[in-house]
C-alpha atoms as an extended CHARMM CRD file, in Angstrom:
* protein
*
       111  EXT
         1         1  UNK       CA             25.7760000000       -7.1050000000       28.1520000000  PROA      1               0.0000000000
         2         2  UNK       CA             22.8120000000       -8.8820000000       26.5800000000  PROA      2               0.0000000000
         3         3  UNK       CA             21.6040000000       -7.8600000000       23.1420000000  PROA      3               0.0000000000
         4         4  UNK       CA             18.9870000000       -8.9150000000       20.6240000000  PROA      4               0.0000000000
         5         5  UNK       CA             20.2340000000      -10.5140000000       17.4020000000  PROA      5               0.0000000000
         6         6  UNK       CA             18.1350000000      -11.1380000000       14.3180000000  PROA      6               0.0000000000
         7         7  UNK       CA             18.8960000000      -14.6620000000       13.1180000000  PROA      7               0.0000000000
         8         8  UNK       CA             16.5290000000      -15.0750000000       10.1830000000  PROA      8               0.0000000000
         9         9  UNK       CA             14.4910000000      -12.5810000000        8.2270000000  PROA      9               0.0000000000
        10        10  UNK       CA             12.0870000000      -13.1260000000        5.3860000000  PROA      10              0.0000000000
        11        11  UNK       CA              8.5050000000      -13.4200000000        4.2330000000  PROA      11              0.0000000000
        12        12  UNK       CA              5.5560000000      -15.7790000000        4.3720000000  PROA      12              0.0000000000
        13        13  UNK       CA              2.7020000000      -15.3730000000        1.8990000000  PROA      13              0.0000000000
        14        14  UNK       CA             -0.6540000000      -16.9940000000        1.3490000000  PROA      14              0.0000000000
        15        15  UNK       CA             -3.8000000000      -16.3750000000       -0.6640000000  PROA      15              0.0000000000
        16        16  UNK       CA             -5.8300000000      -13.4610000000        0.6830000000  PROA      16              0.0000000000
        17        17  UNK       CA             -8.8910000000      -15.6800000000        1.1510000000  PROA      17              0.0000000000
        18        18  UNK       CA             -6.9820000000      -18.1140000000        3.3920000000  PROA      18              0.0000000000
        19        19  UNK       CA             -7.9060000000      -18.0890000000        7.0850000000  PROA      19              0.0000000000
        20        20  UNK       CA             -4.4670000000      -19.4320000000        8.0980000000  PROA      20              0.0000000000
        21        21  UNK       CA             -2.4430000000      -16.9980000000       10.2100000000  PROA      21              0.0000000000
        22        22  UNK       CA              1.1910000000      -17.7430000000       11.0680000000  PROA      22              0.0000000000
        23        23  UNK       CA              0.9560000000      -16.1190000000       14.4920000000  PROA      23              0.0000000000
        24        24  UNK       CA             -1.8630000000      -18.5400000000       15.3700000000  PROA      24              0.0000000000
        25        25  UNK       CA             -0.4160000000      -21.6790000000       13.7650000000  PROA      25              0.0000000000
        26        26  UNK       CA              3.3440000000      -21.4390000000       14.3270000000  PROA      26              0.0000000000
        27        27  UNK       CA              4.9620000000      -21.3720000000       17.7740000000  PROA      27              0.0000000000
        28        28  UNK       CA              5.9820000000      -18.0200000000       19.2390000000  PROA      28              0.0000000000
        29        29  UNK       CA              9.4590000000      -19.4260000000       19.9350000000  PROA      29              0.0000000000
        30        30  UNK       CA             11.6870000000      -22.3810000000       19.0610000000  PROA      30              0.0000000000
        31        31  UNK       CA             14.1130000000      -23.9810000000       21.5180000000  PROA      31              0.0000000000
        32        32  UNK       CA             17.4160000000      -25.1030000000       20.0550000000  PROA      32              0.0000000000
        33        33  UNK       CA             19.8410000000      -26.3890000000       22.6260000000  PROA      33              0.0000000000
        34        34  UNK       CA             20.1400000000      -23.9300000000       25.4880000000  PROA      34              0.0000000000
        35        35  UNK       CA             18.7750000000      -21.0000000000       23.4570000000  PROA      35              0.0000000000
        36        36  UNK       CA             15.3310000000      -19.9140000000       22.4290000000  PROA      36              0.0000000000
        37        37  UNK       CA             14.5600000000      -17.9280000000       19.2850000000  PROA      37              0.0000000000
        38        38  UNK       CA             11.4230000000      -15.7990000000       19.2700000000  PROA      38              0.0000000000
        39        39  UNK       CA              9.4160000000      -15.8640000000       16.0270000000  PROA      39              0.0000000000
        40        40  UNK       CA              7.9070000000      -12.4760000000       15.2210000000  PROA      40              0.0000000000
        41        41  UNK       CA              5.2340000000      -12.0560000000       12.5260000000  PROA      41              0.0000000000
        42        42  UNK       CA              4.0920000000       -8.7370000000       11.0900000000  PROA      42              0.0000000000
        43        43  UNK       CA              1.5790000000       -8.4230000000        8.2660000000  PROA      43              0.0000000000
        44        44  UNK       CA              3.1100000000       -6.1960000000        5.5760000000  PROA      44              0.0000000000
        45        45  UNK       CA              2.3650000000       -4.9160000000        2.0940000000  PROA      45              0.0000000000
        46        46  UNK       CA              3.6450000000       -7.0900000000       -0.7390000000  PROA      46              0.0000000000
        47        47  UNK       CA              7.3680000000       -6.3420000000       -1.1420000000  PROA      47              0.0000000000
        48        48  UNK       CA              7.1670000000       -6.8100000000       -4.9400000000  PROA      48              0.0000000000
        49        49  UNK       CA              4.5190000000       -6.5230000000       -7.6710000000  PROA      49              0.0000000000
        50        50  UNK       CA              4.5930000000       -9.9970000000       -9.2570000000  PROA      50              0.0000000000
        51        51  UNK       CA              5.9060000000      -13.4920000000       -8.5740000000  PROA      51              0.0000000000
        52        52  UNK       CA              8.2580000000      -15.0890000000      -11.1350000000  PROA      52              0.0000000000
        53        53  UNK       CA              5.3000000000      -16.8960000000      -12.7380000000  PROA      53              0.0000000000
        54        54  UNK       CA              3.4360000000      -13.6060000000      -13.2830000000  PROA      54              0.0000000000
        55        55  UNK       CA              0.9770000000      -14.0000000000      -10.3960000000  PROA      55              0.0000000000
        56        56  UNK       CA              0.1940000000      -10.5730000000       -8.9310000000  PROA      56              0.0000000000
        57        57  UNK       CA              1.5780000000      -10.2640000000       -5.4060000000  PROA      57              0.0000000000
        58        58  UNK       CA             -1.5620000000       -8.2840000000       -4.5430000000  PROA      58              0.0000000000
        59        59  UNK       CA             -3.4780000000      -11.5960000000       -4.5730000000  PROA      59              0.0000000000
        60        60  UNK       CA             -1.5760000000      -12.6890000000       -1.4400000000  PROA      60              0.0000000000
        61        61  UNK       CA             -1.2610000000      -11.6660000000        2.2140000000  PROA      61              0.0000000000
        62        62  UNK       CA              2.3460000000      -11.1690000000        3.2640000000  PROA      62              0.0000000000
        63        63  UNK       CA              3.9400000000      -11.4830000000        6.6720000000  PROA      63              0.0000000000
        64        64  UNK       CA              7.4560000000      -10.4900000000        7.5630000000  PROA      64              0.0000000000
        65        65  UNK       CA              9.0550000000      -13.1530000000        9.7420000000  PROA      65              0.0000000000
        66        66  UNK       CA             11.9660000000      -12.4130000000       12.0390000000  PROA      66              0.0000000000
        67        67  UNK       CA             13.6490000000      -14.9520000000       14.3060000000  PROA      67              0.0000000000
        68        68  UNK       CA             15.3330000000      -13.1480000000       17.1990000000  PROA      68              0.0000000000
        69        69  UNK       CA             17.4490000000      -14.3120000000       20.1240000000  PROA      69              0.0000000000
        70        70  UNK       CA             18.8960000000      -12.5330000000       23.1650000000  PROA      70              0.0000000000
        71        71  UNK       CA             22.6040000000      -13.2940000000       23.6120000000  PROA      71              0.0000000000
        72        72  UNK       CA             25.6270000000      -12.1520000000       25.5700000000  PROA      72              0.0000000000
        73        73  UNK       CA             28.1370000000      -13.1660000000       22.9000000000  PROA      73              0.0000000000
        74        74  UNK       CA             29.0350000000      -12.0620000000       19.3770000000  PROA      74              0.0000000000
        75        75  UNK       CA             26.4140000000      -12.6550000000       16.6520000000  PROA      75              0.0000000000
        76        76  UNK       CA             29.0600000000      -14.1230000000       14.3410000000  PROA      76              0.0000000000
        77        77  UNK       CA             29.3910000000      -17.1020000000       16.6920000000  PROA      77              0.0000000000
        78        78  UNK       CA             25.7440000000      -18.0490000000       16.1210000000  PROA      78              0.0000000000
        79        79  UNK       CA             26.1150000000      -19.3130000000       12.5460000000  PROA      79              0.0000000000
        80        80  UNK       CA             26.0050000000      -23.0310000000       13.4340000000  PROA      80              0.0000000000
        81        81  UNK       CA             23.1330000000      -22.4200000000       15.8040000000  PROA      81              0.0000000000
        82        82  UNK       CA             21.1560000000      -20.6620000000       13.0450000000  PROA      82              0.0000000000
        83        83  UNK       CA             21.5550000000      -23.7480000000       10.8370000000  PROA      83              0.0000000000
        84        84  UNK       CA             20.0200000000      -25.8530000000       13.6090000000  PROA      84              0.0000000000
        85        85  UNK       CA             17.2060000000      -23.3230000000       14.0130000000  PROA      85              0.0000000000
        86        86  UNK       CA             16.4760000000      -23.5910000000       10.2880000000  PROA      86              0.0000000000
        87        87  UNK       CA             16.2890000000      -27.3920000000       10.6230000000  PROA      87              0.0000000000
        88        88  UNK       CA             13.7550000000      -27.0180000000       13.4560000000  PROA      88              0.0000000000
        89        89  UNK       CA             11.6990000000      -24.4040000000       11.6070000000  PROA      89              0.0000000000
        90        90  UNK       CA             11.5980000000      -26.1490000000        8.2240000000  PROA      90              0.0000000000
        91        91  UNK       CA              9.1680000000      -28.9720000000        9.1560000000  PROA      91              0.0000000000
        92        92  UNK       CA              6.8360000000      -26.4240000000       10.7490000000  PROA      92              0.0000000000
        93        93  UNK       CA              6.7520000000      -24.4330000000        7.5270000000  PROA      93              0.0000000000
        94        94  UNK       CA              6.4880000000      -27.5890000000        5.4070000000  PROA      94              0.0000000000
        95        95  UNK       CA              3.3670000000      -28.5860000000        7.3660000000  PROA      95              0.0000000000
        96        96  UNK       CA              1.5910000000      -25.3170000000        6.5800000000  PROA      96              0.0000000000
        97        97  UNK       CA             -1.4200000000      -25.5330000000        4.2320000000  PROA      97              0.0000000000
        98        98  UNK       CA             -1.0800000000      -25.6470000000        0.4610000000  PROA      98              0.0000000000
        99        99  UNK       CA             -0.6460000000      -22.1510000000       -0.9360000000  PROA      99              0.0000000000
       100       100  UNK       CA              1.5770000000      -20.8960000000        1.8880000000  PROA      100             0.0000000000
       101       101  UNK       CA              5.0030000000      -19.8800000000        0.6250000000  PROA      101             0.0000000000
       102       102  UNK       CA              8.0680000000      -18.5270000000        2.3420000000  PROA      102             0.0000000000
       103       103  UNK       CA             11.5150000000      -17.1520000000        1.7260000000  PROA      103             0.0000000000
       104       104  UNK       CA             13.9160000000      -16.7950000000        4.6590000000  PROA      104             0.0000000000
       105       105  UNK       CA             17.4760000000      -15.5340000000        4.8280000000  PROA      105             0.0000000000
       106       106  UNK       CA             20.1330000000      -15.7770000000        7.5010000000  PROA      106             0.0000000000
       107       107  UNK       CA             20.6420000000      -12.3010000000        8.9090000000  PROA      107             0.0000000000
       108       108  UNK       CA             22.8540000000      -12.3360000000       12.0580000000  PROA      108             0.0000000000
       109       109  UNK       CA             22.6080000000       -8.6450000000       12.8530000000  PROA      109             0.0000000000
       110       110  UNK       CA             22.3230000000       -6.9170000000       16.1950000000  PROA      110             0.0000000000
       111       111  UNK       CA             19.0280000000       -5.1110000000       16.6560000000  PROA      111             0.0000000000
């Protein structure tokens, strides 16, 4: 039976005055081999009060990012595939405008 698995979860942030929107600038999905991971973006409240350098998180817009795939097999078998997905996603994030930050974690949980 097919199921949805969260591969990566994390946050993107950017200055509130920025017009850049991840859902407009990043692809809705990334193909890696025979699989496709959907990229889901949801604007959320800042998950913390301050950055390590003391900058108030309230000065930024935050988006939760989830990468999700539909599979028939066990999520634990996707670890190598997630590493390849991260390699495909990294240059897209690196090409975002100055001021855009991100923090992503491998998740590998059924939804």
